[in-house]
Short mmCIF file of N, CA, C and O in Angstrom, two decimals:
data_model
loop_
_atom_site.label_atom_id
_atom_site.label_comp_id
_atom_site.label_asym_id
_atom_site.label_seq_id
_atom_site.Cartn_x
_atom_site.Cartn_y
_atom_site.Cartn_z
N MET A 74 0.85 -1.17 0.00
CA MET A 74 0.00 0.00 0.00
C MET A 74 0.90 1.24 0.00
O MET A 74 1.80 1.36 0.81
N SER A 75 0.60 2.16 -0.91
CA SER A 75 1.43 3.35 -1.01
C SER A 75 1.06 4.37 0.06
O SER A 75 -0.06 4.39 0.56
N ARG A 76 2.03 5.21 0.36
CA ARG A 76 1.81 6.24 1.37
C ARG A 76 1.06 7.41 0.77
O ARG A 76 1.20 7.73 -0.41
N VAL A 77 0.30 8.08 1.57
CA VAL A 77 -0.48 9.23 1.13
C VAL A 77 0.43 10.45 1.08
O VAL A 77 1.18 10.72 2.01
N ASN A 78 0.33 11.18 -0.01
CA ASN A 78 1.07 12.42 -0.14
C ASN A 78 0.25 13.51 0.56
O ASN A 78 -0.74 14.01 0.01
N VAL A 79 0.64 13.86 1.77
CA VAL A 79 -0.14 14.77 2.60
C VAL A 79 -0.27 16.14 1.94
O VAL A 79 -1.34 16.75 1.95
N LEU A 80 0.80 16.63 1.36
CA LEU A 80 0.75 17.96 0.73
C LEU A 80 -0.22 17.98 -0.46
O LEU A 80 -0.99 18.93 -0.63
N GLU A 81 -0.20 16.93 -1.27
CA GLU A 81 -1.11 16.85 -2.42
C GLU A 81 -2.56 16.73 -1.96
O GLU A 81 -3.46 17.38 -2.49
N GLU A 82 -2.80 15.89 -0.98
CA GLU A 82 -4.16 15.73 -0.46
C GLU A 82 -4.67 17.02 0.18
O GLU A 82 -5.83 17.38 0.05
N THR A 83 -3.79 17.73 0.86
CA THR A 83 -4.16 19.01 1.47
C THR A 83 -4.52 20.01 0.38
O THR A 83 -5.50 20.75 0.49
N ARG A 84 -3.74 20.05 -0.71
CA ARG A 84 -4.02 20.95 -1.81
C ARG A 84 -5.36 20.61 -2.46
O ARG A 84 -6.19 21.49 -2.73
N LEU A 85 -5.63 19.33 -2.67
CA LEU A 85 -6.91 18.91 -3.24
C LEU A 85 -8.08 19.27 -2.33
O LEU A 85 -9.13 19.74 -2.80
N PHE A 86 -7.90 19.07 -1.05
CA PHE A 86 -8.96 19.40 -0.10
C PHE A 86 -9.24 20.90 -0.11
O PHE A 86 -10.40 21.32 -0.15
N GLN A 87 -8.20 21.71 -0.11
CA GLN A 87 -8.35 23.17 -0.14
C GLN A 87 -9.05 23.60 -1.43
O GLN A 87 -9.94 24.45 -1.41
N GLU A 88 -8.68 22.99 -2.54
CA GLU A 88 -9.31 23.31 -3.82
C GLU A 88 -10.80 22.98 -3.79
O GLU A 88 -11.63 23.75 -4.26
N ARG A 89 -11.13 21.83 -3.22
CA ARG A 89 -12.55 21.44 -3.13
C ARG A 89 -13.33 22.38 -2.22
O ARG A 89 -14.48 22.69 -2.50
N LEU A 90 -12.72 22.82 -1.15
CA LEU A 90 -13.39 23.77 -0.26
C LEU A 90 -13.70 25.07 -0.98
O LEU A 90 -14.79 25.64 -0.86
N GLU A 91 -12.74 25.55 -1.74
CA GLU A 91 -12.87 26.84 -2.42
C GLU A 91 -13.83 26.80 -3.60
O GLU A 91 -14.42 27.82 -3.96
N THR A 92 -14.01 25.66 -4.21
CA THR A 92 -14.88 25.56 -5.39
C THR A 92 -16.30 25.12 -5.05
O THR A 92 -17.13 24.99 -5.94
N GLY A 93 -16.59 24.91 -3.77
CA GLY A 93 -17.95 24.53 -3.39
C GLY A 93 -18.25 23.05 -3.56
O GLY A 93 -19.41 22.65 -3.60
N TYR A 94 -17.21 22.23 -3.67
CA TYR A 94 -17.40 20.79 -3.80
C TYR A 94 -18.17 20.22 -2.61
O TYR A 94 -19.02 19.36 -2.75
N PHE A 95 -17.86 20.73 -1.41
CA PHE A 95 -18.54 20.30 -0.20
C PHE A 95 -19.66 21.30 0.08
O PHE A 95 -19.44 22.35 0.67
N ALA A 96 -20.85 21.00 -0.37
CA ALA A 96 -21.98 21.91 -0.19
C ALA A 96 -22.45 21.87 1.26
O ALA A 96 -22.51 20.81 1.88
N THR A 97 -22.77 23.04 1.78
CA THR A 97 -23.28 23.08 3.16
C THR A 97 -24.76 22.74 3.19
O THR A 97 -25.26 22.23 4.17
N GLU A 98 -25.46 23.01 2.10
CA GLU A 98 -26.87 22.67 2.02
C GLU A 98 -27.10 21.95 0.70
O GLU A 98 -26.66 22.39 -0.34
N ARG A 99 -27.79 20.85 0.77
CA ARG A 99 -28.02 20.06 -0.44
C ARG A 99 -29.23 20.55 -1.23
O ARG A 99 -29.39 20.29 -2.39
N SER A 100 -30.15 21.25 -0.56
CA SER A 100 -31.34 21.73 -1.25
C SER A 100 -31.55 23.21 -0.97
O SER A 100 -31.02 23.75 0.01
N THR A 101 -32.31 23.84 -1.82
CA THR A 101 -32.61 25.25 -1.67
C THR A 101 -34.00 25.40 -1.10
O THR A 101 -34.94 24.74 -1.57
N ASN A 102 -34.14 26.26 -0.12
CA ASN A 102 -35.44 26.51 0.48
C ASN A 102 -36.16 27.55 -0.37
O ASN A 102 -35.80 28.72 -0.37
N ASN A 103 -37.19 27.12 -1.08
CA ASN A 103 -37.95 28.02 -1.94
C ASN A 103 -39.28 28.43 -1.31
O ASN A 103 -40.10 29.04 -1.99
N GLU A 104 -39.50 28.07 -0.07
CA GLU A 104 -40.74 28.40 0.60
C GLU A 104 -40.78 29.89 0.91
O GLU A 104 -39.77 30.56 1.04
N VAL A 105 -42.00 30.40 1.06
CA VAL A 105 -42.15 31.81 1.41
C VAL A 105 -41.75 32.03 2.86
O VAL A 105 -41.82 31.12 3.69
N VAL A 106 -41.33 33.23 3.16
CA VAL A 106 -40.97 33.60 4.53
C VAL A 106 -42.27 33.98 5.24
O VAL A 106 -42.91 34.97 4.88
N TYR A 107 -42.66 33.17 6.22
CA TYR A 107 -43.95 33.34 6.88
C TYR A 107 -44.13 34.76 7.43
O TYR A 107 -45.17 35.39 7.23
N ALA A 108 -43.12 35.27 8.13
CA ALA A 108 -43.23 36.58 8.77
C ALA A 108 -43.47 37.69 7.76
O ALA A 108 -44.12 38.68 8.06
N GLU A 109 -42.97 37.51 6.55
CA GLU A 109 -43.10 38.55 5.54
C GLU A 109 -44.39 38.45 4.73
O GLU A 109 -45.00 39.46 4.39
N GLU A 110 -44.81 37.23 4.42
CA GLU A 110 -45.90 37.07 3.48
C GLU A 110 -47.22 36.60 4.07
O GLU A 110 -48.28 36.95 3.57
N LYS A 111 -47.18 35.80 5.13
CA LYS A 111 -48.42 35.22 5.63
C LYS A 111 -48.84 35.75 6.99
O LYS A 111 -50.01 35.73 7.33
N GLU A 112 -47.89 36.18 7.80
CA GLU A 112 -48.22 36.64 9.15
C GLU A 112 -49.21 37.81 9.13
O GLU A 112 -50.19 37.78 9.89
N PRO A 113 -49.03 38.83 8.30
CA PRO A 113 -50.01 39.92 8.29
C PRO A 113 -51.41 39.44 7.91
O PRO A 113 -52.40 39.86 8.51
N ARG A 114 -51.49 38.52 6.96
CA ARG A 114 -52.78 37.96 6.56
C ARG A 114 -53.44 37.22 7.72
O ARG A 114 -54.64 37.40 8.00
N ASP A 115 -52.65 36.38 8.41
CA ASP A 115 -53.20 35.60 9.51
C ASP A 115 -53.59 36.48 10.69
O ASP A 115 -54.60 36.25 11.34
N THR A 116 -52.80 37.51 10.96
CA THR A 116 -53.12 38.44 12.05
C THR A 116 -54.43 39.14 11.76
O THR A 116 -55.28 39.28 12.65
N LYS A 117 -54.62 39.56 10.52
CA LYS A 117 -55.86 40.23 10.13
C LYS A 117 -57.06 39.28 10.30
O LYS A 117 -58.12 39.67 10.79
N ALA A 118 -56.88 38.02 9.90
CA ALA A 118 -57.95 37.03 10.01
C ALA A 118 -58.33 36.79 11.46
O ALA A 118 -59.52 36.68 11.79
N VAL A 119 -57.35 36.73 12.35
CA VAL A 119 -57.64 36.53 13.78
C VAL A 119 -58.39 37.73 14.34
O VAL A 119 -59.37 37.58 15.08
N LYS A 120 -57.94 38.93 13.99
CA LYS A 120 -58.63 40.13 14.46
C LYS A 120 -60.08 40.17 13.98
O LYS A 120 -60.98 40.52 14.74
N MET A 121 -60.30 39.77 12.73
CA MET A 121 -61.67 39.74 12.20
C MET A 121 -62.49 38.68 12.92
O MET A 121 -63.67 38.90 13.23
N PHE A 122 -61.90 37.53 13.23
CA PHE A 122 -62.63 36.46 13.91
C PHE A 122 -63.04 36.88 15.31
O PHE A 122 -64.13 36.52 15.78
N THR A 123 -62.20 37.67 15.99
CA THR A 123 -62.55 38.09 17.36
C THR A 123 -63.76 39.01 17.39
O THR A 123 -64.31 39.27 18.46
N GLU A 124 -64.19 39.48 16.24
CA GLU A 124 -65.36 40.36 16.17
C GLU A 124 -66.63 39.63 15.76
O GLU A 124 -67.67 40.26 15.56
N THR A 125 -66.57 38.29 15.66
CA THR A 125 -67.74 37.53 15.22
C THR A 125 -68.53 36.99 16.41
O THR A 125 -68.04 36.92 17.53
N GLN A 126 -69.77 36.60 16.13
CA GLN A 126 -70.62 36.00 17.16
C GLN A 126 -70.07 34.64 17.58
O GLN A 126 -70.19 34.27 18.75
N SER A 127 -69.49 33.93 16.65
CA SER A 127 -68.92 32.62 16.98
C SER A 127 -67.83 32.76 18.03
O SER A 127 -67.75 31.97 18.98
N PHE A 128 -66.99 33.77 17.89
CA PHE A 128 -65.93 33.99 18.87
C PHE A 128 -66.54 34.32 20.23
O PHE A 128 -66.08 33.81 21.26
N GLU A 129 -67.55 35.16 20.27
CA GLU A 129 -68.20 35.52 21.54
C GLU A 129 -68.80 34.28 22.20
O GLU A 129 -68.69 34.11 23.42
N TYR A 130 -69.41 33.40 21.41
CA TYR A 130 -69.99 32.18 21.94
C TYR A 130 -68.90 31.30 22.55
O TYR A 130 -69.04 30.79 23.66
N ILE A 131 -67.82 31.10 21.81
CA ILE A 131 -66.70 30.27 22.30
C ILE A 131 -66.08 30.89 23.55
O ILE A 131 -65.75 30.19 24.52
N LYS A 132 -65.92 32.18 23.56
CA LYS A 132 -65.30 32.87 24.69
C LYS A 132 -66.14 32.71 25.96
O LYS A 132 -65.59 32.59 27.07
N ASP A 133 -67.46 32.67 25.80
CA ASP A 133 -68.34 32.56 26.96
C ASP A 133 -68.58 31.14 27.43
O ASP A 133 -69.26 30.91 28.43
N MET A 134 -68.05 30.16 26.71
CA MET A 134 -68.23 28.75 27.12
C MET A 134 -67.38 28.46 28.35
O MET A 134 -66.25 28.87 28.45
N ARG A 135 -67.98 27.77 29.30
CA ARG A 135 -67.23 27.40 30.52
C ARG A 135 -67.66 26.06 31.01
O ARG A 135 -68.60 25.52 30.95
#
């Protein structure tokens, strides 16, 4: 079995690091950012629901 050339392997490893060979993430997150796109919509919906008779009925249940 031949010996490993440490300098050559180090150079190859450095080259791979610099060219993105070792990806930190395998997939791209294409989902919407909830806080930016959906949170205002959901907040508005909750505020509207708190003004309904159904909400008053649920709130008074004990």
